[in-house]
Amino acid sequence: MILSVDIIAFRLPLLPLGAFLPSLPLDSLFSTQGIMVMLLAAYAVAMWMFLTSAPKVHTVMVSDLEVARQFYEGLLELSAAEVPLHYYYNYEQTLGATGIDPLYLSTNTGTTSATQLQGTEGLWYQLKKNTQLHVISGASYGNKNRHRHVCFDHDCLEQVLMRVQMRRLKYKVRAQKPFNFLVKDLEGRVIEMAEVSN
């Protein structure tokens, strides 16, 4: 069976730009209400652009900030990063703070507890193009006085492990769920990287 279809070419007349706009006079567009609607639309576009361009931030809580600095800057050679703008306004300050296992928290956190931290405190490193690592203090020491680094995000620890592998450091994966591995630094300290399971 063969169907034949005749296509008739037709041409739309050229319409002025005003034909696509609602038939509102310019007075109503530039009225107080019209300006407020335009400002709200501009604000929505600006917020969307800001939030989509903001880097993804992984937070790691460590037992010793100076040892962490030597590890991330010295061994892993991570470059320092600028503090993202949304952290100046305490965005994401309480993310996951209620789900931390007390085993991972230091008993002498003092003024560096998760609820009292400023968003800009700690160490900031660039992991990937649009991914940053925020290192803060407050974790407890692990078994045999190991330096413990705890994180909520499995992806963060996988990226740190990939960096460890690239630097050919000695490491040992202890568990996959929750993710946990050990790394030995140049001074013989054992650093435990642990994912906090919720």
PDB file of C-alpha atoms in Angstrom:
ATOM      1  CA  MET A   1       0.000   0.000   0.000  1.00  0.00           C
ATOM      2  CA  ILE A   2       1.377   3.389  -1.009  1.00  0.00           C
ATOM      3  CA  LEU A   3       0.172   6.627   0.481  1.00  0.00           C
ATOM      4  CA  SER A   4       0.801   9.851  -1.270  1.00  0.00           C
ATOM      5  CA  VAL A   5       0.856  13.082   0.646  1.00  0.00           C
ATOM      6  CA  ASP A   6       0.896  16.490  -0.948  1.00  0.00           C
ATOM      7  CA  ILE A   7       2.792  19.054   1.046  1.00  0.00           C
ATOM      8  CA  ILE A   8       1.618  22.519   0.351  1.00  0.00           C
ATOM      9  CA  ALA A   9       4.158  25.153   1.106  1.00  0.00           C
ATOM     10  CA  PHE A  10       2.743  28.148   2.834  1.00  0.00           C
ATOM     11  CA  ARG A  11       4.360  31.285   4.052  1.00  0.00           C
ATOM     12  CA  LEU A  12       3.466  33.257   7.105  1.00  0.00           C
ATOM     13  CA  PRO A  13       3.409  36.961   6.688  1.00  0.00           C
ATOM     14  CA  LEU A  14       6.083  38.817   8.621  1.00  0.00           C
ATOM     15  CA  LEU A  15       4.602  39.968  11.875  1.00  0.00           C
ATOM     16  CA  PRO A  16       5.866  42.869  13.941  1.00  0.00           C
ATOM     17  CA  LEU A  17       7.475  42.120  17.330  1.00  0.00           C
ATOM     18  CA  GLY A  18       4.480  43.649  19.082  1.00  0.00           C
ATOM     19  CA  ALA A  19       2.276  40.851  17.781  1.00  0.00           C
ATOM     20  CA  PHE A  20       4.000  38.379  20.109  1.00  0.00           C
ATOM     21  CA  LEU A  21       3.791  40.585  23.195  1.00  0.00           C
ATOM     22  CA  PRO A  22       0.601  40.967  25.165  1.00  0.00           C
ATOM     23  CA  SER A  23      -1.397  43.949  24.179  1.00  0.00           C
ATOM     24  CA  LEU A  24      -0.366  45.985  27.178  1.00  0.00           C
ATOM     25  CA  PRO A  25       0.501  49.602  26.852  1.00  0.00           C
ATOM     26  CA  LEU A  26       4.037  50.567  27.829  1.00  0.00           C
ATOM     27  CA  ASP A  27       2.637  52.578  30.717  1.00  0.00           C
ATOM     28  CA  SER A  28       1.558  49.400  32.517  1.00  0.00           C
ATOM     29  CA  LEU A  29       4.897  47.711  31.792  1.00  0.00           C
ATOM     30  CA  PHE A  30       6.790  50.568  33.438  1.00  0.00           C
ATOM     31  CA  SER A  31       4.337  51.028  36.277  1.00  0.00           C
ATOM     32  CA  THR A  32       5.325  50.183  39.839  1.00  0.00           C
ATOM     33  CA  GLN A  33       3.783  46.741  39.529  1.00  0.00           C
ATOM     34  CA  GLY A  34       5.447  46.087  36.166  1.00  0.00           C
ATOM     35  CA  ILE A  35       8.862  47.131  37.494  1.00  0.00           C
ATOM     36  CA  MET A  36       8.433  44.901  40.567  1.00  0.00           C
ATOM     37  CA  VAL A  37       7.600  41.914  38.332  1.00  0.00           C
ATOM     38  CA  MET A  38      10.674  42.614  36.168  1.00  0.00           C
ATOM     39  CA  LEU A  39      12.880  42.948  39.294  1.00  0.00           C
ATOM     40  CA  LEU A  40      11.582  39.659  40.702  1.00  0.00           C
ATOM     41  CA  ALA A  41      12.236  37.908  37.401  1.00  0.00           C
ATOM     42  CA  ALA A  42      15.762  39.365  37.262  1.00  0.00           C
ATOM     43  CA  TYR A  43      16.362  38.278  40.872  1.00  0.00           C
ATOM     44  CA  ALA A  44      15.188  34.730  40.082  1.00  0.00           C
ATOM     45  CA  VAL A  45      17.548  34.527  37.091  1.00  0.00           C
ATOM     46  CA  ALA A  46      20.458  35.900  39.158  1.00  0.00           C
ATOM     47  CA  MET A  47      19.834  33.383  41.980  1.00  0.00           C
ATOM     48  CA  TRP A  48      19.609  30.517  39.499  1.00  0.00           C
ATOM     49  CA  MET A  49      22.915  31.555  37.908  1.00  0.00           C
ATOM     50  CA  PHE A  50      24.543  31.951  41.345  1.00  0.00           C
ATOM     51  CA  LEU A  51      23.416  28.572  42.638  1.00  0.00           C
ATOM     52  CA  THR A  52      24.291  26.655  39.473  1.00  0.00           C
ATOM     53  CA  SER A  53      27.768  28.183  39.314  1.00  0.00           C
ATOM     54  CA  ALA A  54      28.560  27.655  43.011  1.00  0.00           C
ATOM     55  CA  PRO A  55      31.129  24.894  43.590  1.00  0.00           C
ATOM     56  CA  LYS A  56      30.156  21.640  45.270  1.00  0.00           C
ATOM     57  CA  VAL A  57      31.733  21.596  48.710  1.00  0.00           C
ATOM     58  CA  HIS A  58      32.667  18.421  50.596  1.00  0.00           C
ATOM     59  CA  THR A  59      33.333  18.878  54.320  1.00  0.00           C
ATOM     60  CA  VAL A  60      35.785  16.688  56.220  1.00  0.00           C
ATOM     61  CA  MET A  61      36.079  16.869  60.005  1.00  0.00           C
ATOM     62  CA  VAL A  62      39.588  16.088  61.286  1.00  0.00           C
ATOM     63  CA  SER A  63      41.147  15.377  64.661  1.00  0.00           C
ATOM     64  CA  ASP A  64      44.220  17.597  64.104  1.00  0.00           C
ATOM     65  CA  LEU A  65      44.042  20.550  61.723  1.00  0.00           C
ATOM     66  CA  GLU A  66      47.823  20.961  61.397  1.00  0.00           C
ATOM     67  CA  VAL A  67      48.356  17.296  60.511  1.00  0.00           C
ATOM     68  CA  ALA A  68      45.493  17.648  58.014  1.00  0.00           C
ATOM     69  CA  ARG A  69      47.214  20.699  56.460  1.00  0.00           C
ATOM     70  CA  GLN A  70      50.441  18.720  56.051  1.00  0.00           C
ATOM     71  CA  PHE A  71      48.505  15.796  54.562  1.00  0.00           C
ATOM     72  CA  TYR A  72      46.341  17.697  52.057  1.00  0.00           C
ATOM     73  CA  GLU A  73      48.896  20.332  51.047  1.00  0.00           C
ATOM     74  CA  GLY A  74      52.109  18.327  51.393  1.00  0.00           C
ATOM     75  CA  LEU A  75      51.264  14.760  50.427  1.00  0.00           C
ATOM     76  CA  LEU A  76      48.211  15.193  48.222  1.00  0.00           C
ATOM     77  CA  GLU A  77      49.405  18.560  46.836  1.00  0.00           C
ATOM     78  CA  LEU A  78      45.931  20.074  46.767  1.00  0.00           C
ATOM     79  CA  SER A  79      45.871  23.755  45.891  1.00  0.00           C
ATOM     80  CA  ALA A  80      44.224  26.236  48.209  1.00  0.00           C
ATOM     81  CA  ALA A  81      40.770  27.434  47.176  1.00  0.00           C
ATOM     82  CA  GLU A  82      38.820  30.599  47.758  1.00  0.00           C
ATOM     83  CA  VAL A  83      35.946  30.348  50.207  1.00  0.00           C
ATOM     84  CA  PRO A  84      32.729  30.120  48.142  1.00  0.00           C
ATOM     85  CA  LEU A  85      30.508  33.160  48.442  1.00  0.00           C
ATOM     86  CA  HIS A  86      27.526  31.215  49.805  1.00  0.00           C
ATOM     87  CA  TYR A  87      29.607  30.157  52.849  1.00  0.00           C
ATOM     88  CA  TYR A  88      29.958  33.778  53.928  1.00  0.00           C
ATOM     89  CA  TYR A  89      26.219  33.751  54.566  1.00  0.00           C
ATOM     90  CA  ASN A  90      26.226  30.553  56.690  1.00  0.00           C
ATOM     91  CA  TYR A  91      24.640  28.481  53.920  1.00  0.00           C
ATOM     92  CA  GLU A  92      24.710  24.721  54.632  1.00  0.00           C
ATOM     93  CA  GLN A  93      26.007  25.270  58.176  1.00  0.00           C
ATOM     94  CA  THR A  94      23.946  22.582  59.842  1.00  0.00           C
ATOM     95  CA  LEU A  95      23.985  20.010  57.055  1.00  0.00           C
ATOM     96  CA  GLY A  96      24.215  16.633  58.693  1.00  0.00           C
ATOM     97  CA  ALA A  97      25.244  18.004  62.077  1.00  0.00           C
ATOM     98  CA  THR A  98      22.538  16.041  63.867  1.00  0.00           C
ATOM     99  CA  GLY A  99      23.525  12.716  62.295  1.00  0.00           C
ATOM    100  CA  ILE A 100      27.160  12.572  63.481  1.00  0.00           C
ATOM    101  CA  ASP A 101      27.982   9.482  65.484  1.00  0.00           C
ATOM    102  CA  PRO A 102      29.437  10.631  68.859  1.00  0.00           C
ATOM    103  CA  LEU A 103      32.242   8.103  68.335  1.00  0.00           C
ATOM    104  CA  TYR A 104      33.693  10.388  65.666  1.00  0.00           C
ATOM    105  CA  LEU A 105      33.419  13.591  67.692  1.00  0.00           C
ATOM    106  CA  SER A 106      36.159  14.822  69.961  1.00  0.00           C
ATOM    107  CA  THR A 107      35.313  15.153  73.633  1.00  0.00           C
ATOM    108  CA  ASN A 108      37.205  18.446  73.863  1.00  0.00           C
ATOM    109  CA  THR A 109      35.760  20.248  70.865  1.00  0.00           C
ATOM    110  CA  GLY A 110      35.496  23.488  72.807  1.00  0.00           C
ATOM    111  CA  THR A 111      34.481  26.339  70.513  1.00  0.00           C
ATOM    112  CA  THR A 112      34.851  24.308  67.332  1.00  0.00           C
ATOM    113  CA  SER A 113      31.683  22.286  67.633  1.00  0.00           C
ATOM    114  CA  ALA A 114      29.601  21.897  64.492  1.00  0.00           C
ATOM    115  CA  THR A 115      26.995  24.412  65.608  1.00  0.00           C
ATOM    116  CA  GLN A 116      29.496  27.124  66.554  1.00  0.00           C
ATOM    117  CA  LEU A 117      31.707  27.000  63.455  1.00  0.00           C
ATOM    118  CA  GLN A 118      31.740  29.944  61.097  1.00  0.00           C
ATOM    119  CA  GLY A 119      31.354  28.930  57.459  1.00  0.00           C
ATOM    120  CA  THR A 120      34.718  30.408  56.476  1.00  0.00           C
ATOM    121  CA  GLU A 121      36.834  28.702  59.173  1.00  0.00           C
ATOM    122  CA  GLY A 122      39.093  25.764  58.442  1.00  0.00           C
ATOM    123  CA  LEU A 123      41.092  24.829  55.362  1.00  0.00           C
ATOM    124  CA  TRP A 124      39.796  25.111  51.795  1.00  0.00           C
ATOM    125  CA  TYR A 125      41.207  23.042  48.903  1.00  0.00           C
ATOM    126  CA  GLN A 126      40.325  22.578  45.249  1.00  0.00           C
ATOM    127  CA  LEU A 127      39.573  18.887  44.512  1.00  0.00           C
ATOM    128  CA  LYS A 128      38.332  19.244  40.939  1.00  0.00           C
ATOM    129  CA  LYS A 129      37.286  22.106  38.668  1.00  0.00           C
ATOM    130  CA  ASN A 130      34.001  22.838  40.439  1.00  0.00           C
ATOM    131  CA  THR A 131      34.508  20.762  43.611  1.00  0.00           C
ATOM    132  CA  GLN A 132      36.119  21.964  46.838  1.00  0.00           C
ATOM    133  CA  LEU A 133      37.171  20.313  50.076  1.00  0.00           C
ATOM    134  CA  HIS A 134      36.459  22.105  53.362  1.00  0.00           C
ATOM    135  CA  VAL A 135      38.519  20.731  56.269  1.00  0.00           C
ATOM    136  CA  ILE A 136      37.398  21.584  59.815  1.00  0.00           C
ATOM    137  CA  SER A 137      38.489  20.375  63.236  1.00  0.00           C
ATOM    138  CA  GLY A 138      36.375  18.519  65.773  1.00  0.00           C
ATOM    139  CA  ALA A 139      36.773  14.773  65.111  1.00  0.00           C
ATOM    140  CA  SER A 140      38.114  12.423  67.775  1.00  0.00           C
ATOM    141  CA  TYR A 141      41.286  10.372  67.471  1.00  0.00           C
ATOM    142  CA  GLY A 142      40.698   6.819  66.314  1.00  0.00           C
ATOM    143  CA  ASN A 143      41.960   3.448  67.482  1.00  0.00           C
ATOM    144  CA  LYS A 144      45.703   3.472  68.426  1.00  0.00           C
ATOM    145  CA  ASN A 145      45.576   7.303  68.377  1.00  0.00           C
ATOM    146  CA  ARG A 146      45.069   7.428  64.605  1.00  0.00           C
ATOM    147  CA  HIS A 147      44.341  10.786  63.063  1.00  0.00           C
ATOM    148  CA  ARG A 148      40.729  10.507  61.977  1.00  0.00           C
ATOM    149  CA  HIS A 149      39.137  12.343  59.055  1.00  0.00           C
ATOM    150  CA  VAL A 150      35.371  11.847  58.856  1.00  0.00           C
ATOM    151  CA  CYS A 151      32.998  12.814  56.080  1.00  0.00           C
ATOM    152  CA  PHE A 152      29.315  12.409  55.211  1.00  0.00           C
ATOM    153  CA  ASP A 153      29.879  12.065  51.481  1.00  0.00           C
ATOM    154  CA  HIS A 154      31.090   8.801  49.915  1.00  0.00           C
ATOM    155  CA  ASP A 155      32.034  10.660  46.717  1.00  0.00           C
ATOM    156  CA  CYS A 156      34.381  12.936  48.675  1.00  0.00           C
ATOM    157  CA  LEU A 157      36.312  10.013  50.141  1.00  0.00           C
ATOM    158  CA  GLU A 158      36.532   8.336  46.722  1.00  0.00           C
ATOM    159  CA  GLN A 159      38.079  11.517  45.305  1.00  0.00           C
ATOM    160  CA  VAL A 160      40.582  11.700  48.175  1.00  0.00           C
ATOM    161  CA  LEU A 161      41.445   7.997  47.656  1.00  0.00           C
ATOM    162  CA  MET A 162      41.957   8.634  43.943  1.00  0.00           C
ATOM    163  CA  ARG A 163      44.347  11.462  44.852  1.00  0.00           C
ATOM    164  CA  VAL A 164      46.163   9.114  47.291  1.00  0.00           C
ATOM    165  CA  GLN A 165      46.514   6.532  44.512  1.00  0.00           C
ATOM    166  CA  MET A 166      47.817   9.151  42.076  1.00  0.00           C
ATOM    167  CA  ARG A 167      50.521  10.120  44.601  1.00  0.00           C
ATOM    168  CA  ARG A 168      51.412   6.408  45.114  1.00  0.00           C
ATOM    169  CA  LEU A 169      50.939   6.608  48.879  1.00  0.00           C
ATOM    170  CA  LYS A 170      50.453   3.487  50.983  1.00  0.00           C
ATOM    171  CA  TYR A 171      46.798   2.888  51.772  1.00  0.00           C
ATOM    172  CA  LYS A 172      44.479   0.091  52.857  1.00  0.00           C
ATOM    173  CA  VAL A 173      40.727  -0.022  52.222  1.00  0.00           C
ATOM    174  CA  ARG A 174      39.079  -1.411  55.349  1.00  0.00           C
ATOM    175  CA  ALA A 175      35.387  -1.251  54.415  1.00  0.00           C
ATOM    176  CA  GLN A 176      33.213  -0.240  51.462  1.00  0.00           C
ATOM    177  CA  LYS A 177      29.965   0.543  53.334  1.00  0.00           C
ATOM    178  CA  PRO A 178      30.518   2.811  55.146  1.00  0.00           C
ATOM    179  CA  PHE A 179      33.672   3.656  53.202  1.00  0.00           C
ATOM    180  CA  ASN A 180      36.805   3.511  55.365  1.00  0.00           C
ATOM    181  CA  PHE A 181      40.493   3.415  54.463  1.00  0.00           C
ATOM    182  CA  LEU A 182      43.866   4.074  56.075  1.00  0.00           C
ATOM    183  CA  VAL A 183      46.731   6.160  54.643  1.00  0.00           C
ATOM    184  CA  LYS A 184      50.254   6.428  55.982  1.00  0.00           C
ATOM    185  CA  ASP A 185      51.977   9.806  55.671  1.00  0.00           C
ATOM    186  CA  LEU A 186      55.707  10.445  55.333  1.00  0.00           C
ATOM    187  CA  GLU A 187      56.172  10.727  59.096  1.00  0.00           C
ATOM    188  CA  GLY A 188      54.633   7.306  59.678  1.00  0.00           C
ATOM    189  CA  ARG A 189      51.326   8.621  61.051  1.00  0.00           C
ATOM    190  CA  VAL A 190      48.273   6.577  60.155  1.00  0.00           C
ATOM    191  CA  ILE A 191      45.354   8.695  58.930  1.00  0.00           C
ATOM    192  CA  GLU A 192      41.940   7.069  58.970  1.00  0.00           C
ATOM    193  CA  MET A 193      39.471   8.319  56.347  1.00  0.00           C
ATOM    194  CA  ALA A 194      35.950   7.323  57.440  1.00  0.00           C
ATOM    195  CA  GLU A 195      32.499   7.882  56.004  1.00  0.00           C
ATOM    196  CA  VAL A 196      29.879   8.598  58.633  1.00  0.00           C
ATOM    197  CA  SER A 197      26.915   6.301  58.073  1.00  0.00           C
ATOM    198  CA  ASN A 198      23.545   7.837  58.778  1.00  0.00           C
TER     199      ASN A 198
END
